[in-house]
Short mmCIF file of C-alpha atoms and ligand atoms in Angstrom, two decimals:
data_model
loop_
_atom_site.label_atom_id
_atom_site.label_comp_id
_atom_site.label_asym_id
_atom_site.label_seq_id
_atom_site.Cartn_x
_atom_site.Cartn_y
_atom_site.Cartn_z
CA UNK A 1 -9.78 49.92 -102.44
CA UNK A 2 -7.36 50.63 -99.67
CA UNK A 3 -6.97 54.34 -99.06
CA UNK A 4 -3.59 55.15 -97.63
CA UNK A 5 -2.42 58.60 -95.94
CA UNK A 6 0.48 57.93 -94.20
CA UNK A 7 3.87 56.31 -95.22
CA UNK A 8 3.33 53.00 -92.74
CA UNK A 9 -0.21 52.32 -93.87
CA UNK A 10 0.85 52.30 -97.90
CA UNK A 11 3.86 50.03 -97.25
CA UNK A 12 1.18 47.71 -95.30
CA UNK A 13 -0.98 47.69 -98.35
CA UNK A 14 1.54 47.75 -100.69
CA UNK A 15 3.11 43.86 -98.90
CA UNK A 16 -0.64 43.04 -100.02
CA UNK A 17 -0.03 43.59 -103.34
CA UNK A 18 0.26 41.28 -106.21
CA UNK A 19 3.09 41.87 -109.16
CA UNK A 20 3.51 43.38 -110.68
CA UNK A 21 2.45 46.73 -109.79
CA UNK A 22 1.59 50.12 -112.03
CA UNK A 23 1.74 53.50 -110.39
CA UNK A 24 0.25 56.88 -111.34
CA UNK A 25 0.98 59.99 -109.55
CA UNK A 26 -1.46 62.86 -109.78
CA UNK A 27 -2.74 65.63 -108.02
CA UNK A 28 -6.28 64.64 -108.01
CA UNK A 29 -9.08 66.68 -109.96
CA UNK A 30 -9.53 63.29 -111.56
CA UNK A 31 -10.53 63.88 -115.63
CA UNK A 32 -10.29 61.73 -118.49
CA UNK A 33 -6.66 62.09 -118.77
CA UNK A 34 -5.79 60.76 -115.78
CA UNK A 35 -8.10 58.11 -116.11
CA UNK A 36 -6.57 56.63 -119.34
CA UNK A 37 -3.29 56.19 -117.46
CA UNK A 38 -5.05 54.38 -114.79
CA UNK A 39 -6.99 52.29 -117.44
CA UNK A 40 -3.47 51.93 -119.36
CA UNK A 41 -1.96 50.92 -115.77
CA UNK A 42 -4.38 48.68 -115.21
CA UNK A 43 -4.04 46.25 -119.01
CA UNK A 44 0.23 46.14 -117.70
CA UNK A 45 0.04 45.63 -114.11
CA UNK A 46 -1.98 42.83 -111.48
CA UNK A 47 -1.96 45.89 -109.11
CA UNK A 48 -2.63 49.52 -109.62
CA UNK A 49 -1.38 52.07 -106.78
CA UNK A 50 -2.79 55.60 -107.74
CA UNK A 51 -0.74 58.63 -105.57
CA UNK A 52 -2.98 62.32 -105.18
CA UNK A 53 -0.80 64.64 -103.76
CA UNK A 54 -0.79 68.44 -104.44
CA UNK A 55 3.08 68.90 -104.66
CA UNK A 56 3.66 72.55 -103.41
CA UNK A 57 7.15 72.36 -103.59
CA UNK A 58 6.62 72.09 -107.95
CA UNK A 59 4.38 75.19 -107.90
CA UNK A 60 6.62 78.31 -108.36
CA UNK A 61 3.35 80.41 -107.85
CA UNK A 62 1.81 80.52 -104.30
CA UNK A 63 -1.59 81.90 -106.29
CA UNK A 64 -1.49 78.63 -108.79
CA UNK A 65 -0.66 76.35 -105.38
CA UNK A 66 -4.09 78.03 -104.05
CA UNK A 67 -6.41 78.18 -106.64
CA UNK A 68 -5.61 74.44 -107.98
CA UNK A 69 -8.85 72.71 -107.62
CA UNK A 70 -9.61 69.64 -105.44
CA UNK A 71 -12.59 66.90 -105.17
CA UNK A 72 -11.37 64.43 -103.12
CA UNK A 73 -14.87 62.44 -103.04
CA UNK A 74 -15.41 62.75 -106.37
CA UNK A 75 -12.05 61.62 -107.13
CA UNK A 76 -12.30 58.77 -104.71
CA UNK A 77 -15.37 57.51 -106.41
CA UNK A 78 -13.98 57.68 -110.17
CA UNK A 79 -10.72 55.36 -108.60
CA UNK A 80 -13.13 52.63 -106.80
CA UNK A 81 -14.95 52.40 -110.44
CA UNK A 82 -11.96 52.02 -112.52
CA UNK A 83 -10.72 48.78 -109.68
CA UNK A 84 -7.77 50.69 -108.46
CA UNK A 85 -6.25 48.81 -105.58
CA UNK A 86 -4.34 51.34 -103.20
CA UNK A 87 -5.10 55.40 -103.31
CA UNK A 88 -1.77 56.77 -101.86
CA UNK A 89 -2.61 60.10 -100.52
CA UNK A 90 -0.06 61.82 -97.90
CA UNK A 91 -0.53 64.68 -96.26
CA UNK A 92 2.11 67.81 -96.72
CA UNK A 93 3.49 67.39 -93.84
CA UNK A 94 3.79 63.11 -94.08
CA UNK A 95 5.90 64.11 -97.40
CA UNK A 96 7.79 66.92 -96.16
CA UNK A 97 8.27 66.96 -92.54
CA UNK A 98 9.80 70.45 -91.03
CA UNK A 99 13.29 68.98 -91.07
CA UNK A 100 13.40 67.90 -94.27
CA UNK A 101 16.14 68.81 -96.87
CA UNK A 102 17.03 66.27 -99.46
CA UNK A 103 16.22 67.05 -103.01
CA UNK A 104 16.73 65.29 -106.65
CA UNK A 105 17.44 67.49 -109.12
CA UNK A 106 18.00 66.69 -112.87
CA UNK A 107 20.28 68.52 -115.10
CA UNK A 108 20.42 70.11 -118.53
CA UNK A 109 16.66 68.72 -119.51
CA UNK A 110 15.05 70.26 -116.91
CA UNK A 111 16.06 73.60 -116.95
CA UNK A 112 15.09 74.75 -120.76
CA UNK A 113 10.82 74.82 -121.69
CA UNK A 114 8.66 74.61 -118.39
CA UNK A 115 11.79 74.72 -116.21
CA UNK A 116 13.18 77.89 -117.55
CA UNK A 117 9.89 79.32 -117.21
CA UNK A 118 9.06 78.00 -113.86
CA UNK A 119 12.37 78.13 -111.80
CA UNK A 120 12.26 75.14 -109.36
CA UNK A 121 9.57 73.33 -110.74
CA UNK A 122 11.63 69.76 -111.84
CA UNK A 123 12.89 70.19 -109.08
CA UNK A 124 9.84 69.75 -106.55
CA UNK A 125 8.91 66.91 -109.86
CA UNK A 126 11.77 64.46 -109.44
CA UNK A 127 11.73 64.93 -105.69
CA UNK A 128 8.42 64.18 -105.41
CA UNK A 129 8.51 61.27 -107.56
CA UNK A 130 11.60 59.72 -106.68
CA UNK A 131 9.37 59.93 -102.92
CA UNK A 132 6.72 58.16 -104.63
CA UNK A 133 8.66 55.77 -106.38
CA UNK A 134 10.93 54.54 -102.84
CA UNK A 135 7.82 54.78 -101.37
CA UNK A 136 5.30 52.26 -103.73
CA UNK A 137 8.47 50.40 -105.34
CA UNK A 138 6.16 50.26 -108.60
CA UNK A 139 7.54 48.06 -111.45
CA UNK A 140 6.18 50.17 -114.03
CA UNK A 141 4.63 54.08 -113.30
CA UNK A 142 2.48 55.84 -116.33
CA UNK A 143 2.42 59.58 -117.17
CA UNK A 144 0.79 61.87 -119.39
CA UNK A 145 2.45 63.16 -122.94
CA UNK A 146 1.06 66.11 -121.92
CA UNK A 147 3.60 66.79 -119.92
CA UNK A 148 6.04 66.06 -122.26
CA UNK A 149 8.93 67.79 -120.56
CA UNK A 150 8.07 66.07 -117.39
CA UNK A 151 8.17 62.49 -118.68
CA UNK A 152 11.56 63.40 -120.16
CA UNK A 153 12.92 64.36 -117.17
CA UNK A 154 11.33 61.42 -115.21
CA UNK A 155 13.13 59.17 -117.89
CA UNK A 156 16.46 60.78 -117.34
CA UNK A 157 16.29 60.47 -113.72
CA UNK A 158 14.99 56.67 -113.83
CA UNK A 159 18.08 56.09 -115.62
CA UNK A 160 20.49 57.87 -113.53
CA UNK A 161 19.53 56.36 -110.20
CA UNK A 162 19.35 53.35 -111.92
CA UNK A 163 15.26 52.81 -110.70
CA UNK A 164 14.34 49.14 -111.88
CA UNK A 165 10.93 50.92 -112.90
CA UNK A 166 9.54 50.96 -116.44
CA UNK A 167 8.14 54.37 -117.76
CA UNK A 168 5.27 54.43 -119.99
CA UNK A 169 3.94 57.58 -121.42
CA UNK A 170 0.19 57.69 -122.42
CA UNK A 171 -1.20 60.22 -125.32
CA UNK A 172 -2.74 63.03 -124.57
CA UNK A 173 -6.75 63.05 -124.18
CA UNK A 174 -8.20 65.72 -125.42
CA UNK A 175 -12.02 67.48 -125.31
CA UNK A 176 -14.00 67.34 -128.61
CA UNK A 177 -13.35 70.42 -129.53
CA UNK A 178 -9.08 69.01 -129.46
CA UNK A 179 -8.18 71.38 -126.28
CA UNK A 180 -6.22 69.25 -123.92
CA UNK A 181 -7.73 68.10 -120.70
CA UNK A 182 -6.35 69.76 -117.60
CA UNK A 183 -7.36 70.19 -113.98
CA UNK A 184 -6.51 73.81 -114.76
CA UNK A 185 -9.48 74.13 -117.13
CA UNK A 186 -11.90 74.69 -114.71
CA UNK A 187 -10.26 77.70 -113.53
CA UNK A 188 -10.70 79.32 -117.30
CA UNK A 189 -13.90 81.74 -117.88
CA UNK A 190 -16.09 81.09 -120.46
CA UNK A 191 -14.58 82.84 -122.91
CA UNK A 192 -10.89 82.12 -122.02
CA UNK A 193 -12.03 78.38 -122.49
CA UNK A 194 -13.54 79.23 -125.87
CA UNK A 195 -10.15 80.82 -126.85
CA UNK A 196 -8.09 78.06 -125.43
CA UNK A 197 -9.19 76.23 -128.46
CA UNK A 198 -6.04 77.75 -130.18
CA UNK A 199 -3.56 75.75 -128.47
CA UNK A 200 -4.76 72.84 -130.40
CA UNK A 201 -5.20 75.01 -133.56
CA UNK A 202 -1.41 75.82 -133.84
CA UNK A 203 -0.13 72.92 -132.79
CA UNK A 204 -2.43 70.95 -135.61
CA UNK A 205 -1.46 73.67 -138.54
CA UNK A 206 2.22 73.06 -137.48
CA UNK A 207 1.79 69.55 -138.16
CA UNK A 208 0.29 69.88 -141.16
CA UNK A 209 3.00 72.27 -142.53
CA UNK A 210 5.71 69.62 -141.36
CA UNK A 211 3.43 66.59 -143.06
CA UNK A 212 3.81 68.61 -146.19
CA UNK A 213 7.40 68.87 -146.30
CA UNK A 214 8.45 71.87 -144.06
CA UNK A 215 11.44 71.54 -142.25
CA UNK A 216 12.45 74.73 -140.73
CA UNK A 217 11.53 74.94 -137.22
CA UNK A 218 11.37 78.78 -137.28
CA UNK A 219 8.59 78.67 -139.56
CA UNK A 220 6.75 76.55 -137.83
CA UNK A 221 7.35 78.29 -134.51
CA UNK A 222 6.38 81.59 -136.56
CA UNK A 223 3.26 80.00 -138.06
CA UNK A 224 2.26 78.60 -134.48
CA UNK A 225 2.95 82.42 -132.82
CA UNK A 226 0.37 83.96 -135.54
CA UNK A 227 -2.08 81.94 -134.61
CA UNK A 228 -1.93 82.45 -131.16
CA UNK A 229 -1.63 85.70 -131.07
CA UNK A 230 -4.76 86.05 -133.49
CA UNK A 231 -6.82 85.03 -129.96
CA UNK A 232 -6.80 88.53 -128.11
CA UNK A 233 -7.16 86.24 -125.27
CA UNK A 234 -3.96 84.37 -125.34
CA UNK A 235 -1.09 85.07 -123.96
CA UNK A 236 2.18 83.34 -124.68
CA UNK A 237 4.59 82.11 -122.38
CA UNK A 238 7.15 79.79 -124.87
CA UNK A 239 6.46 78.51 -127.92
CA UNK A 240 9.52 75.77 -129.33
CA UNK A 241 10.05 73.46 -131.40
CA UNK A 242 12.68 70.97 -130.35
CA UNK A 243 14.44 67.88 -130.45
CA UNK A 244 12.23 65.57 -128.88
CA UNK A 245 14.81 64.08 -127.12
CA UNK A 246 17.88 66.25 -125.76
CA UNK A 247 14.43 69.15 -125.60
CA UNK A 248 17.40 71.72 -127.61
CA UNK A 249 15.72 74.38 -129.53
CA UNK A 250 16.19 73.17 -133.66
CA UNK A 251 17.17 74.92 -136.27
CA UNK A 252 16.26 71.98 -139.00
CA UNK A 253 13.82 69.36 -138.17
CA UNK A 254 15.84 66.10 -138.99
CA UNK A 255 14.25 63.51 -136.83
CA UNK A 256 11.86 63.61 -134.76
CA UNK A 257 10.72 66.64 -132.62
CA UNK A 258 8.67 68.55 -129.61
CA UNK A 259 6.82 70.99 -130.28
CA UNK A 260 5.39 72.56 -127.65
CA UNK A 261 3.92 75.45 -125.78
CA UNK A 262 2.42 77.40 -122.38
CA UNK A 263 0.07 79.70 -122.78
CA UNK A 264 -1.68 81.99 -120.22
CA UNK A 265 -5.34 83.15 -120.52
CA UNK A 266 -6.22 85.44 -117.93
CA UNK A 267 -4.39 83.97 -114.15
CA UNK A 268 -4.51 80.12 -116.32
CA UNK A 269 -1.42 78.89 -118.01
CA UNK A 270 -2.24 75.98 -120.07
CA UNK A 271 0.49 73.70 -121.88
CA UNK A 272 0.16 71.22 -124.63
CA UNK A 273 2.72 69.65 -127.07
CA UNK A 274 2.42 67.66 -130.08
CA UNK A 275 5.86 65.11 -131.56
CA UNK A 276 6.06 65.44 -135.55
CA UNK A 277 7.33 62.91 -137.05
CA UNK A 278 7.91 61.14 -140.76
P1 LIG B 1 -1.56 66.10 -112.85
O1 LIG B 1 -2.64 65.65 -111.91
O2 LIG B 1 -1.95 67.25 -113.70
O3 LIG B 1 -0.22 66.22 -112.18
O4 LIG B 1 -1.39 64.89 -113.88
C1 LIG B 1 -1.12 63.60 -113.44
C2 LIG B 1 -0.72 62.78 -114.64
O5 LIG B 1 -1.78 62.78 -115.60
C3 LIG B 1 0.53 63.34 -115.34
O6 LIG B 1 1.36 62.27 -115.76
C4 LIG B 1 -0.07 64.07 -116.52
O7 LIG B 1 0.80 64.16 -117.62
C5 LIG B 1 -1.26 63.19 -116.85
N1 LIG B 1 -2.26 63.93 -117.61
C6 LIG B 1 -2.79 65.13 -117.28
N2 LIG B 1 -3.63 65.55 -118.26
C7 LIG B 1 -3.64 64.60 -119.21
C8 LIG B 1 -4.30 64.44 -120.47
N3 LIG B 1 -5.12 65.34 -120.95
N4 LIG B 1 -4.05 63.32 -121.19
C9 LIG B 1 -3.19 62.38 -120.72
N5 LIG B 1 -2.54 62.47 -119.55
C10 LIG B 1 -2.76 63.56 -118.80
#
């Protein structure tokens, strides 16, 4: 496994490379989630190119920039076991030198959900990954349904700078107990993570009131808000239910749609989603 930090080193390794090749950006704190994208990168691709890079210019919150946990050994380890071929992982300043000032920012989709709550952050997203994606040249690159929002707006950017890159987007893993796996969730106290169990909770009795023939979204958004706000712990951010496409708030549920969610407990704001459909 070739470990890369700087730009001329990964386009060395990447020459090395056999095609076609799978990327998967993260920002380390390996879990189980990112490791079925790398597994799922590795079935498509001869060569898997895994980025870490702690983006600050996607965190709107200094505090959430500093206490986002790292393991870089630990992580390193977990990517040698799973065969990965190149770990791309710049520094801050190899990604954003002092001078620099070119951003990518997409429209309309990325300023309603997580962008309207966290001003900026698509925009330090596609920047980053349209970096990532000049950078490796992947022919395919794998992200998380958790991040619904995010592979939306990846999609919409892929098509409007016309990348030759494929974008696959791998289900959620969850922990037994259905509460999504997140670097974040380390950060939670014992009984925050006991409470965080609700996330899962709604989003399940949502689905289960659409499987049985509900079709107004404000009823499920309504029956999701109760049971949050039954956790004194739990404190909500959004709550939607959209089109799972255009991400616009719905009235009706016709086809198929988003629903989705942040929620805070204590300084930790967790997300998680879930797309109903007939
Ligand atoms: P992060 O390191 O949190 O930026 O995540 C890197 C990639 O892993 C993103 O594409 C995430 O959507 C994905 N990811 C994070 N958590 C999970 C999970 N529980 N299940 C599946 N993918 C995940």
């Amino acid at each position: 496994m070739i470990i890369a930090e700087n730009f001329n080193d990964l386009w060395q390794a990447r020459g090395s490379l056999l095609e076609p090749v799978a990327l998967v950006p993260t920002m380390g704190f390996l879990h189980g989630g990112h490791l079925s994208l790398v597994k799922a990168a590795k079935h498509r691709a001869e060569s898997v190119v895994v980025s870490i890079f702690v983006n600050p210019t996607q965190f709107n919150q200094s505090v959430d920039l500093e206490i986002y946990p790292k393991d870089i050994d630990r992580d390193l380890v977990l990517l040698e076991k799973e065969g990965v071929d190149i770990v791309w992982m710049p520094s801050v300043k190899e990604m954003y030198p002092p001078d620099f000032q070119t951003w990518v920012e997409v429209g309309e989709i990325s300023e309603v959900l997580e962008g309207k709550m966290r001003p900026g952050h698509f925009k330090g997203v596609s920047t980053v990954v349209c970096k990532l994606f000049t950078a490796v040249r992947p022919d395919i690159a794998f992200f998380g349904q958790k991040d619904a929002q995010q592979v939306a707006v990846i999609q919409q950017m892929v098509r409007d700078l016309n990348f030759p890159i494929e974008i696959v987007a791998v289900p959620t893993v969850r922990e037994k107990d259905g509460l999504a796996m997140s670097s974040r969730n380390v950060n939670l106290k014992p009984a925050e993570r006991k409470a965080a169990t609700v996330l899962y909770k709604a989003l399940q009795n949502a689905q289960e009131l659409f499987e049985s023939g509900e079709r107004s979204a404000e009823i499920l958004r309504t029956s999701m808000k109760e049971i949050i706000e039954g956790e004194a712990l739990a404190k909500i951010d959004y709550l939607s239910c959209t089109d799972r496409n255009s991400l616009k708030e719905l009235e009706q549920i016709t086809e198929r749609a988003l629903i989705s969610m942040a929620v805070f407990f204590g300084k930790t704001r967790l997300i998680d989603n879930l797309i109903l459909e007939k």
